[in-house]
mmCIF file of C-alpha atoms and ligand atoms in Angstrom:
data_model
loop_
_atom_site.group_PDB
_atom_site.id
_atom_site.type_symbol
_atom_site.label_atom_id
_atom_site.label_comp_id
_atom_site.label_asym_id
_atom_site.label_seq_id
_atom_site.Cartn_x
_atom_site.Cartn_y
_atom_site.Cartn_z
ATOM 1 C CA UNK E 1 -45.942 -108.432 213.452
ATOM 2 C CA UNK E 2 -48.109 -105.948 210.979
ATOM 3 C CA UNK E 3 -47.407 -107.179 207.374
ATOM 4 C CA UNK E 4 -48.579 -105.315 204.253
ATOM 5 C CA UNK E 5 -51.191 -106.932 202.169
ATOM 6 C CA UNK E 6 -48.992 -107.415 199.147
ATOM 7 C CA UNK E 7 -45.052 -107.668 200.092
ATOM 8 C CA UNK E 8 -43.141 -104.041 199.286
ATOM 9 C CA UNK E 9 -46.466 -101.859 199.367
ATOM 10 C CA UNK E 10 -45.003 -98.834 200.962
ATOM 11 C CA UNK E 11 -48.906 -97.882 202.276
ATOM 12 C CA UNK E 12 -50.873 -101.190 202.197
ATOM 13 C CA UNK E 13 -54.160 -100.792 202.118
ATOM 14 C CA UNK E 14 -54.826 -103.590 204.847
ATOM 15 C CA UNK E 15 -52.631 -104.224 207.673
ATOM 16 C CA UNK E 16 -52.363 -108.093 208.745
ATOM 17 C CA UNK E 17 -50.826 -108.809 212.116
ATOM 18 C CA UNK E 18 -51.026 -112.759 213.400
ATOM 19 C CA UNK E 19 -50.299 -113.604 216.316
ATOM 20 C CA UNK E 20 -51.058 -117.303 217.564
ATOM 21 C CA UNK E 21 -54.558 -118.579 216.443
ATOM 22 C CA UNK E 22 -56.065 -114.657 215.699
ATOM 23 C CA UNK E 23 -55.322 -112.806 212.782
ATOM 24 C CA UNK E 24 -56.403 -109.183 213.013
ATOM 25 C CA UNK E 25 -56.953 -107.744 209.532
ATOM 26 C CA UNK E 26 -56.890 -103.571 209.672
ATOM 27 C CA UNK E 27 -58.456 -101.506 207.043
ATOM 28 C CA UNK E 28 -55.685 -98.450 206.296
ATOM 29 C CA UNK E 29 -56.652 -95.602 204.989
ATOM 30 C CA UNK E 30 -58.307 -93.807 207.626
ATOM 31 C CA UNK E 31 -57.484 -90.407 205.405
ATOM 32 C CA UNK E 32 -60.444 -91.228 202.918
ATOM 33 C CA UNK E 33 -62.350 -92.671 205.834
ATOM 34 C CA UNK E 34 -61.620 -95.943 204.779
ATOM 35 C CA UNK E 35 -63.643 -95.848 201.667
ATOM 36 C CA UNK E 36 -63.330 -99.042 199.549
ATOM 37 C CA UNK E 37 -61.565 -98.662 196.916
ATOM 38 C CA UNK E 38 -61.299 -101.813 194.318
ATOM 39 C CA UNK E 39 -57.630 -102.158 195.247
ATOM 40 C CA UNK E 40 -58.789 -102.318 199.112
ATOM 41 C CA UNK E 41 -60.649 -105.131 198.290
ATOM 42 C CA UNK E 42 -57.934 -106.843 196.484
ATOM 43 C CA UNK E 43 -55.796 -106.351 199.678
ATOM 44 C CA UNK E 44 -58.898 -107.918 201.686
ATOM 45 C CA UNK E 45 -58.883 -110.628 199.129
ATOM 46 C CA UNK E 46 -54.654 -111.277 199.610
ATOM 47 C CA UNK E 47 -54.951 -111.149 202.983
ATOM 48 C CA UNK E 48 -57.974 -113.238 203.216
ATOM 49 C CA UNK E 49 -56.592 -115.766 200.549
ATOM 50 C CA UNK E 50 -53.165 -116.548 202.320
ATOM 51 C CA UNK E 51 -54.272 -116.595 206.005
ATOM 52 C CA UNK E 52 -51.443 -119.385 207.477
ATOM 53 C CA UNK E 53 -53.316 -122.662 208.303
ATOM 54 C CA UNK E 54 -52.706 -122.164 212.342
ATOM 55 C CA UNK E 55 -55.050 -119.285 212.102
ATOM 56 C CA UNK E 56 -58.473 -120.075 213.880
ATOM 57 C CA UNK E 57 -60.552 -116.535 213.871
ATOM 58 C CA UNK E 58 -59.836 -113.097 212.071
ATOM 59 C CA UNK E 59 -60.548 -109.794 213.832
ATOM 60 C CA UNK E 60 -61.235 -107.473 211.027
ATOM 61 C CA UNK E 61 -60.831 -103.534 212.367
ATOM 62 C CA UNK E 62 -60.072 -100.161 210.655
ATOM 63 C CA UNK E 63 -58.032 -97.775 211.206
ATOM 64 C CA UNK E 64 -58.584 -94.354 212.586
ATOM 65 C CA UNK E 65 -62.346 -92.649 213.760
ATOM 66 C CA UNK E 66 -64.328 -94.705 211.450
ATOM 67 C CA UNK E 67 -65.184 -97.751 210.004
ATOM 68 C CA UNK E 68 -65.888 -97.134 206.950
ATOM 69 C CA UNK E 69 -67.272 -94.337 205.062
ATOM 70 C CA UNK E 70 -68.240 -97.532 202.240
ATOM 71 C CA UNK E 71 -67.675 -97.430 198.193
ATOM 72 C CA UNK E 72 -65.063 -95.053 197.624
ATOM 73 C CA UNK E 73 -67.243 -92.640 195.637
ATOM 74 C CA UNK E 74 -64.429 -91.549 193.244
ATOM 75 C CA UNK E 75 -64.445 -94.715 191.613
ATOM 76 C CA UNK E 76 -68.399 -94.172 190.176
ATOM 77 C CA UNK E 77 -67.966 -91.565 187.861
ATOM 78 C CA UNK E 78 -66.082 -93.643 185.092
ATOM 79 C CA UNK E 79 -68.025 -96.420 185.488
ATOM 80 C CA UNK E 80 -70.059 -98.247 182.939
ATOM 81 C CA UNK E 81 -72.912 -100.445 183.560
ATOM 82 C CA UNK E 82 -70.932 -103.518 183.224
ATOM 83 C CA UNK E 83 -67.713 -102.594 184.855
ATOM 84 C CA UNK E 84 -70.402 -101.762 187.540
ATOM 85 C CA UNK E 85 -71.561 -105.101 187.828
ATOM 86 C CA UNK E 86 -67.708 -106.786 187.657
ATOM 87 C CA UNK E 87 -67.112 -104.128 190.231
ATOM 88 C CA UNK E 88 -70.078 -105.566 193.058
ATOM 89 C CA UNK E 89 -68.974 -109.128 191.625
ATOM 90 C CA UNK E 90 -65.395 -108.405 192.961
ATOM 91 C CA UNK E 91 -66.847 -107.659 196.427
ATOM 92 C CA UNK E 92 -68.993 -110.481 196.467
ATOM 93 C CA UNK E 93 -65.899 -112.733 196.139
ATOM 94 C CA UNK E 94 -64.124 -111.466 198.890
ATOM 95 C CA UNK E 95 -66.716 -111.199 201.120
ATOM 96 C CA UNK E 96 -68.155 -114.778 200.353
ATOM 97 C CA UNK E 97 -64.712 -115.679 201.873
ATOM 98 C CA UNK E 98 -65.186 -113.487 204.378
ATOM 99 C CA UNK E 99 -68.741 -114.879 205.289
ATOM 100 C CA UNK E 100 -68.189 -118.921 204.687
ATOM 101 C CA UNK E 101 -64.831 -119.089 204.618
ATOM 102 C CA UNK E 102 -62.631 -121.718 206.806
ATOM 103 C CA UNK E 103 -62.397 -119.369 210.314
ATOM 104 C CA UNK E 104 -64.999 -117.017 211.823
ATOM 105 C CA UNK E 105 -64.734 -113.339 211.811
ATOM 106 C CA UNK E 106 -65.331 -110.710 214.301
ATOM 107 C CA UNK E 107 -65.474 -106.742 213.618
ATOM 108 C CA UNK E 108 -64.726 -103.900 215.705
ATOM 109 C CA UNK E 109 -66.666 -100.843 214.692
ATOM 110 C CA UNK E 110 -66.829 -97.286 215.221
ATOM 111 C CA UNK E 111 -67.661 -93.994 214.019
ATOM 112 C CA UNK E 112 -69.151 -94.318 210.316
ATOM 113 C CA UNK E 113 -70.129 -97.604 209.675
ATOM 114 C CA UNK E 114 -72.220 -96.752 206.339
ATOM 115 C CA UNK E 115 -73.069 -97.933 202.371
ATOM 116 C CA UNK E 116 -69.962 -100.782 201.621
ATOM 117 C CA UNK E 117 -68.738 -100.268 205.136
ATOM 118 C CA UNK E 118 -72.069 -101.697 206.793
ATOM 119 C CA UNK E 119 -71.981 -104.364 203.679
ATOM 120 C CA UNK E 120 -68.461 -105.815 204.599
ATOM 121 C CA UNK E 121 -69.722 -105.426 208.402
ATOM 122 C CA UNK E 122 -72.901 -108.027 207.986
ATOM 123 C CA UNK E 123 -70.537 -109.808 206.513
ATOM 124 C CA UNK E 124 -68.651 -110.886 210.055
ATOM 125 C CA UNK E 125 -70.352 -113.923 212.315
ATOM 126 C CA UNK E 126 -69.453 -111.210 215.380
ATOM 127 C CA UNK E 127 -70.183 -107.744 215.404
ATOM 128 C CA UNK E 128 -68.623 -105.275 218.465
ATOM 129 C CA UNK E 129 -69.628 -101.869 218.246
ATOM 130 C CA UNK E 130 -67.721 -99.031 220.247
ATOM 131 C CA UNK E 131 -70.193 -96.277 221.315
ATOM 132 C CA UNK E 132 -69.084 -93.589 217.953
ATOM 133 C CA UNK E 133 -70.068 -96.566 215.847
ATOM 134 C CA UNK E 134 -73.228 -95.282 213.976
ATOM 135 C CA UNK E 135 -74.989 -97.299 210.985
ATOM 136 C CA UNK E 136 -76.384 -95.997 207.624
ATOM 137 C CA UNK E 137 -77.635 -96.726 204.159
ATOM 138 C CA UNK E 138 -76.972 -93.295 202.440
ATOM 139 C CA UNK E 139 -77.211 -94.792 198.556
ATOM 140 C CA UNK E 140 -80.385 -93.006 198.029
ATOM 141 C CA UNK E 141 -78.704 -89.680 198.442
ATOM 142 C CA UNK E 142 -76.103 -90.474 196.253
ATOM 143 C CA UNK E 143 -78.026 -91.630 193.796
ATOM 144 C CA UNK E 144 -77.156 -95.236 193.725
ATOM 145 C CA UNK E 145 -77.950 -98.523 195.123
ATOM 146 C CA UNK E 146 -76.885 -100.904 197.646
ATOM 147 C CA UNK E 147 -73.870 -103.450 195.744
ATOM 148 C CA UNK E 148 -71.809 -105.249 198.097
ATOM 149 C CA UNK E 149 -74.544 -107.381 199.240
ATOM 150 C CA UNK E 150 -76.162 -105.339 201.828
ATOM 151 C CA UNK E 151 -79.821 -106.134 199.697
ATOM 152 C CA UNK E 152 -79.168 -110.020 201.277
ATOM 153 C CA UNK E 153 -76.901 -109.959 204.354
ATOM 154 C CA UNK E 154 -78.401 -106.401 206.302
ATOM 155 C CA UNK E 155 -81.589 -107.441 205.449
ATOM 156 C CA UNK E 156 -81.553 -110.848 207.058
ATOM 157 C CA UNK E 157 -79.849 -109.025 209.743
ATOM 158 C CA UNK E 158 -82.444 -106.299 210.355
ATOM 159 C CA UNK E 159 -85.316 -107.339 208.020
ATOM 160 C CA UNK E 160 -86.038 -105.501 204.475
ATOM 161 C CA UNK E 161 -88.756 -103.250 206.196
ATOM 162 C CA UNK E 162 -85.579 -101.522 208.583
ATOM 163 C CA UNK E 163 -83.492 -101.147 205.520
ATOM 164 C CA UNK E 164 -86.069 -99.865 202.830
ATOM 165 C CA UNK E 165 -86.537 -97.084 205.820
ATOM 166 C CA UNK E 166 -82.890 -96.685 206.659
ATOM 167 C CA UNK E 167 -82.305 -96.373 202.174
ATOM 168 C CA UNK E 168 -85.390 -93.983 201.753
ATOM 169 C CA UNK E 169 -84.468 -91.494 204.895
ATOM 170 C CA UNK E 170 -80.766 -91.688 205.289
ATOM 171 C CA UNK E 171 -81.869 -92.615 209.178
ATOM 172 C CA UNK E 172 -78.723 -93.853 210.232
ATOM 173 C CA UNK E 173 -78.797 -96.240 213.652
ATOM 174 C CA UNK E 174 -76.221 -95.427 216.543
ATOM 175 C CA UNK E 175 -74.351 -97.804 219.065
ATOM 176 C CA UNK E 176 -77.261 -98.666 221.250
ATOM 177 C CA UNK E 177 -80.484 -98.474 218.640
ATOM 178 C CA UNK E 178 -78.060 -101.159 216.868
ATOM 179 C CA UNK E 179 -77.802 -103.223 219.492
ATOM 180 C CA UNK E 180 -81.219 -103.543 219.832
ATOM 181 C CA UNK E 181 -81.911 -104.361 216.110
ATOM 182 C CA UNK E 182 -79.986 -107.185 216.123
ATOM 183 C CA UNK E 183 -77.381 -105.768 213.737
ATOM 184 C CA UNK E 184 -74.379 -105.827 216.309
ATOM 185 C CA UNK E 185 -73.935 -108.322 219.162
ATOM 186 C CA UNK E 186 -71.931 -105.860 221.839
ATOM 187 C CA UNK E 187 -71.456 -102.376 222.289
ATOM 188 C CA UNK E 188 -68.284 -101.040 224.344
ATOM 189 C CA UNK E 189 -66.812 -98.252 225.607
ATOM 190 C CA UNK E 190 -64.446 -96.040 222.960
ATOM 191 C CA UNK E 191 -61.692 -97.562 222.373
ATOM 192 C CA UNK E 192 -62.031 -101.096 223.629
ATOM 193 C CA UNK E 193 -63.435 -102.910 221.218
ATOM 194 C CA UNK E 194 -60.403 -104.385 220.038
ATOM 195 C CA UNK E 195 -60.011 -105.693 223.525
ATOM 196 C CA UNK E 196 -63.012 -106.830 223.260
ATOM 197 C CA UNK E 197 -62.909 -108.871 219.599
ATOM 198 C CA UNK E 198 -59.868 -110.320 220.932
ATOM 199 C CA UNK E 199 -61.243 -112.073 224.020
ATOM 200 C CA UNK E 200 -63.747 -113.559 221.787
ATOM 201 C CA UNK E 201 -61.282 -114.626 219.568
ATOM 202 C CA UNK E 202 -59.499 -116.492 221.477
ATOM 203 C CA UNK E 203 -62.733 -117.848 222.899
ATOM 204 C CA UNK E 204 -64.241 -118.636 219.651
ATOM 205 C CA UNK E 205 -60.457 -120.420 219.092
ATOM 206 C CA UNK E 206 -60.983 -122.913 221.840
ATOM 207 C CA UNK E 207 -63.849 -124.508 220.297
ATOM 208 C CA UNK E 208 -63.443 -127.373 218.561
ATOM 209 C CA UNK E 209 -62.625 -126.527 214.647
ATOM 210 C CA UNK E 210 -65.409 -128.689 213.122
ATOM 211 C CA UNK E 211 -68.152 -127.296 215.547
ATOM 212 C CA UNK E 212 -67.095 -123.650 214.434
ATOM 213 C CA UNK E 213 -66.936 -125.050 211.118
ATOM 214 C CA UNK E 214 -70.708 -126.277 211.282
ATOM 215 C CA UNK E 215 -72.299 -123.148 212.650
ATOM 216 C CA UNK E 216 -70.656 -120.777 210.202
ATOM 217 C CA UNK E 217 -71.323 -122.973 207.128
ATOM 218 C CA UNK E 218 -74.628 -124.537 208.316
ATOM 219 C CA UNK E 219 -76.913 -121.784 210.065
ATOM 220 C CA UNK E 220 -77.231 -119.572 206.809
ATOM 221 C CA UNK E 221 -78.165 -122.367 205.076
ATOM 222 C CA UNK E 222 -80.396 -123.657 207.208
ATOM 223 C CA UNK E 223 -82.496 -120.394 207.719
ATOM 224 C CA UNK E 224 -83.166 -120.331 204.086
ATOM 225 C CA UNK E 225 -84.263 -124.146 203.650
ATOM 226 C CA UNK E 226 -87.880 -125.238 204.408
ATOM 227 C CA UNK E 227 -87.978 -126.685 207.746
ATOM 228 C CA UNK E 228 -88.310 -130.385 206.700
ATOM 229 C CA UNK E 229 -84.566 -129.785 204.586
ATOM 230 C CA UNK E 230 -83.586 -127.737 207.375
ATOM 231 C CA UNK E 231 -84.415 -130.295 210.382
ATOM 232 C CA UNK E 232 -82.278 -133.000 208.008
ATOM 233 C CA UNK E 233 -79.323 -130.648 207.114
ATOM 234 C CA UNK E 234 -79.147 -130.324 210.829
ATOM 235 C CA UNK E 235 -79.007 -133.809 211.803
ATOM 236 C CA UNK E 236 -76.532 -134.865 209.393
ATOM 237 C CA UNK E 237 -74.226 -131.793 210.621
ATOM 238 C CA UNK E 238 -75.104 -132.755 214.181
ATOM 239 C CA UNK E 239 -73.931 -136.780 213.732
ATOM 240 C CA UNK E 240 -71.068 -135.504 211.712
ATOM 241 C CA UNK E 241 -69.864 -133.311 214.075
ATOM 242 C CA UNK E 242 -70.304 -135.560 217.271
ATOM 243 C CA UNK E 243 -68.372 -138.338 215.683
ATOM 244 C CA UNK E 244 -65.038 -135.963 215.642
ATOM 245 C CA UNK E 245 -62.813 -137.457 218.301
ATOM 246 C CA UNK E 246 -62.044 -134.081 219.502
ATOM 247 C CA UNK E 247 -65.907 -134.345 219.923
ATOM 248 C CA UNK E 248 -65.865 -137.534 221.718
ATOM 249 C CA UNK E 249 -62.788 -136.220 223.903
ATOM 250 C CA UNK E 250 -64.120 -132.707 225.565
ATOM 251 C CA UNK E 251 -67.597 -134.784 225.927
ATOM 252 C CA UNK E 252 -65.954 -137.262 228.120
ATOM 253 C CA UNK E 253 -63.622 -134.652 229.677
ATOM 254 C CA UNK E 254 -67.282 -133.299 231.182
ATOM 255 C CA UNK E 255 -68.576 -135.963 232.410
ATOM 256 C CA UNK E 256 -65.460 -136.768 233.707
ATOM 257 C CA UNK E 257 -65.426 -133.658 235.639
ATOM 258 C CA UNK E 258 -62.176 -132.583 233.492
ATOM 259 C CA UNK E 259 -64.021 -129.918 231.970
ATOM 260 C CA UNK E 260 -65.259 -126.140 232.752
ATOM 261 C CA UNK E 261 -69.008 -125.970 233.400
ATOM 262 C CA UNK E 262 -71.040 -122.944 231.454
ATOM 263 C CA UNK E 263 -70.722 -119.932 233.149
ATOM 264 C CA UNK E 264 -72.583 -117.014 233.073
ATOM 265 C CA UNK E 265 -71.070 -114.379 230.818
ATOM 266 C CA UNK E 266 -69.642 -111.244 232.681
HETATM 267 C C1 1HE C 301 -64.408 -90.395 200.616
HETATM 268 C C2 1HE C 301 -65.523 -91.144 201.066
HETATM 269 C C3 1HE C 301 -66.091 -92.083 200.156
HETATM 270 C C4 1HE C 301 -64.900 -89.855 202.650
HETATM 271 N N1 1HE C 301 -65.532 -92.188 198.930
HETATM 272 N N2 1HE C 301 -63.904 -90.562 199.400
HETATM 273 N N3 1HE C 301 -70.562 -93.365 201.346
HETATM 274 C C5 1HE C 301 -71.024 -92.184 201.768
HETATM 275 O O1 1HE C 301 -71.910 -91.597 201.166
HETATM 276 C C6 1HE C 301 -70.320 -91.593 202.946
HETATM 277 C C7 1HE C 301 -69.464 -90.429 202.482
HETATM 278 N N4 1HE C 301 -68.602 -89.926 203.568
HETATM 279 C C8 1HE C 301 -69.075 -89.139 204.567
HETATM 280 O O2 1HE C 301 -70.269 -88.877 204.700
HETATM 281 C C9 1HE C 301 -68.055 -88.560 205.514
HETATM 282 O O3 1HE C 301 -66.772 -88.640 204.863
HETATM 283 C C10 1HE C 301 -67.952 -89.303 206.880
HETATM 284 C C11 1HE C 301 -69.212 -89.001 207.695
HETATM 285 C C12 1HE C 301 -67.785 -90.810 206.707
HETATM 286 C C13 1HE C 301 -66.711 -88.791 207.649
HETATM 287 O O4 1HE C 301 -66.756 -87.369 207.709
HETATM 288 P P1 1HE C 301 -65.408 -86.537 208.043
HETATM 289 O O5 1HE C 301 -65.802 -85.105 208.204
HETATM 290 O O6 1HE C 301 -64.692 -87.206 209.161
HETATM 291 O O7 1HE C 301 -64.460 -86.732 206.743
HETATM 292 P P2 1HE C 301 -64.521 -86.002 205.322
HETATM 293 O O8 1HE C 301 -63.873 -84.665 205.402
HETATM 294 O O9 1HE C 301 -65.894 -86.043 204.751
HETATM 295 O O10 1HE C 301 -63.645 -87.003 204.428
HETATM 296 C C14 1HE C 301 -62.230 -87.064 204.518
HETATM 297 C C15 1HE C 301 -61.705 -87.434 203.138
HETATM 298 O O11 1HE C 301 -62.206 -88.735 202.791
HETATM 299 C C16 1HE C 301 -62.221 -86.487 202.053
HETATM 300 O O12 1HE C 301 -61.227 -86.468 201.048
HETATM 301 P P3 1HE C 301 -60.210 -85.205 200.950
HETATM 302 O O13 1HE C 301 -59.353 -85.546 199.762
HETATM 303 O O14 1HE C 301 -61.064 -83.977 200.779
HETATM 304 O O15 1HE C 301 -59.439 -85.196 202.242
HETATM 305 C C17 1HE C 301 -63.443 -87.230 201.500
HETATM 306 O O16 1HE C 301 -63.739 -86.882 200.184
HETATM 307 C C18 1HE C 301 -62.957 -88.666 201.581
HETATM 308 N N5 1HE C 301 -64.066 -89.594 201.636
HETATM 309 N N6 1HE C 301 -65.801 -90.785 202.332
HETATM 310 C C19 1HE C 301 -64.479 -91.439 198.580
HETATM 311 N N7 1HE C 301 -67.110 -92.849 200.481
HETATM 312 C C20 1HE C 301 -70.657 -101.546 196.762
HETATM 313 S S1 1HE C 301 -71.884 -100.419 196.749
HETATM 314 C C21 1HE C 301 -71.791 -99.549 198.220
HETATM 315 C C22 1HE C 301 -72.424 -98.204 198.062
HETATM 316 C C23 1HE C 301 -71.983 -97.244 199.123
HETATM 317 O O17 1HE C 301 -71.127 -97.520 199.927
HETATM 318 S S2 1HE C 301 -72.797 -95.747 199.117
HETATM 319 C C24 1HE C 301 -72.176 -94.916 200.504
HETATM 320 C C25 1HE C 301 -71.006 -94.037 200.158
#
């Protein structure tokens, strides 16, 4: 069932729909391209905030030919220097609970993925890109700067060398050349990447809770310790998360020949 991000908002700006362990979040307002507006990211926030506790992966989509066209522009003009700082500060909070919050996230993108769009993008553990998606940095011709935390989380996607280039030229990356940078994980046919997030989804919802929990919360942290904090980090989350009894369970169910072997992935 869709619900609207805050109750009685005759046009919410993000749809929420749950159904069993995957939540599909849907940006709505493919008229402006999706641009994000503050109050989008409030709905983000809401929708983020009050997931229901038997949710176990968000699929975060948009609504009509694109992504998102990023920042909604209209919102610069009146802007101070401060407000402009409060206003990247509000994005960082929502997508910080995006990025480590309790359940992984997977995106479906297509058409203009670009400025804030590409920001709230990196900010998903899964990335599925249908063919239209493309990928771009186009601050530099507006005149302004990267401020939803694409300076950190595209450039430890792609490296800072990619995205000076990508800022500088207004290059922008499609489906395939994406792919290849490392900056999404699958590329699909139009129209089925929703499909596609939500066979992961319920993939990524069979795992065991705390193992998800550990490789969302402990992998960013461990590629920016030195590799003597980062081999300890990882054993402590290792023992930790082998202790679980769902742990102990699903190993015994292998060895006990109760238990699907890897396969290869189609
Ligand atoms: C917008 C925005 C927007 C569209 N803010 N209103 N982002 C950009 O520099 C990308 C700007 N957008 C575009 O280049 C194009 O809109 C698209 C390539 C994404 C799509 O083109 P098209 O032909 O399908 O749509 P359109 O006719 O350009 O736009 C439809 C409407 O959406 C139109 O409004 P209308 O009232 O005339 O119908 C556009 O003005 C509106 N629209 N994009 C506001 N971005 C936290 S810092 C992040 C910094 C950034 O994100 S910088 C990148 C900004």
């Amino acid at each position: 069932m869709h619900e609207p991000a805050a109750p009685h908002d005759p046009q919410p700006l993000v749809l929420r729909e749950v159904q069993g362990a995957v939540a599909t979040l849907t940006l709505n307002r493919p008229e402006k391209r999706n641009a994000i507006s503050l109050a989008m990211v409030s709905a983000l926030e809401h929708c983020v905030a009050t997931l229901p506790p038997s949710v176990k992966v968000v699929v975060l989509a948009a609504k009509g030919e694109h992504f998102s066209a990023g920042l909604d522009l209209s919102e610069i003009p009146e802007m101070s220097a401060a407000e402009g700082v409060h206003h990247s500060h509000a994005w960082y909070r929502v997508f910080e609970q995006l990025q480590f919050g309790r359940v992984p996230v997977i995106s479906v993108l297509q058409g203009a993925v670009v400025g804030g769009g590409l920001e709230l993008a990196s900010c998903a553990h899964v990335r599925v890109a249908e063919e239209s998606a493309y990928f771009g940095l186009p601050e530099g011709t507006r005149g302004i700067f990267l401020g939803g935390g694409g300076s950190v989380r595209v450039t430890k996607l792609i490296g800072f060398s990619r995205v000076t280039e990508m800022m500088l030229t207004g290059r922008t990356y499609n489906a395939q050349e994406a792919f290849q940078i490392g900056l999404t994980h699958y590329t699909v046919a139009p129209g089925a990447g929703l499909t596609k997030a939500q066979q992961l989804a319920l993939r990524i919802a069979g795992n065991a809770p705390m193992s998800n929990y550990a490789i969302m919360r402990t992998l960013p942290l461990i590629a920016e310790q030195p590799m003597s904090h980062g081999l300890m980090t990882e054993s402590l989350i290792s023992a930790i998360t082998q202790s679980e009894p769902e742990a102990k369970e699903r190993v015994q169910a292998f060895l006990a020949k109760r238990a699907a072997k890897v396969e290869r992935s189609s």
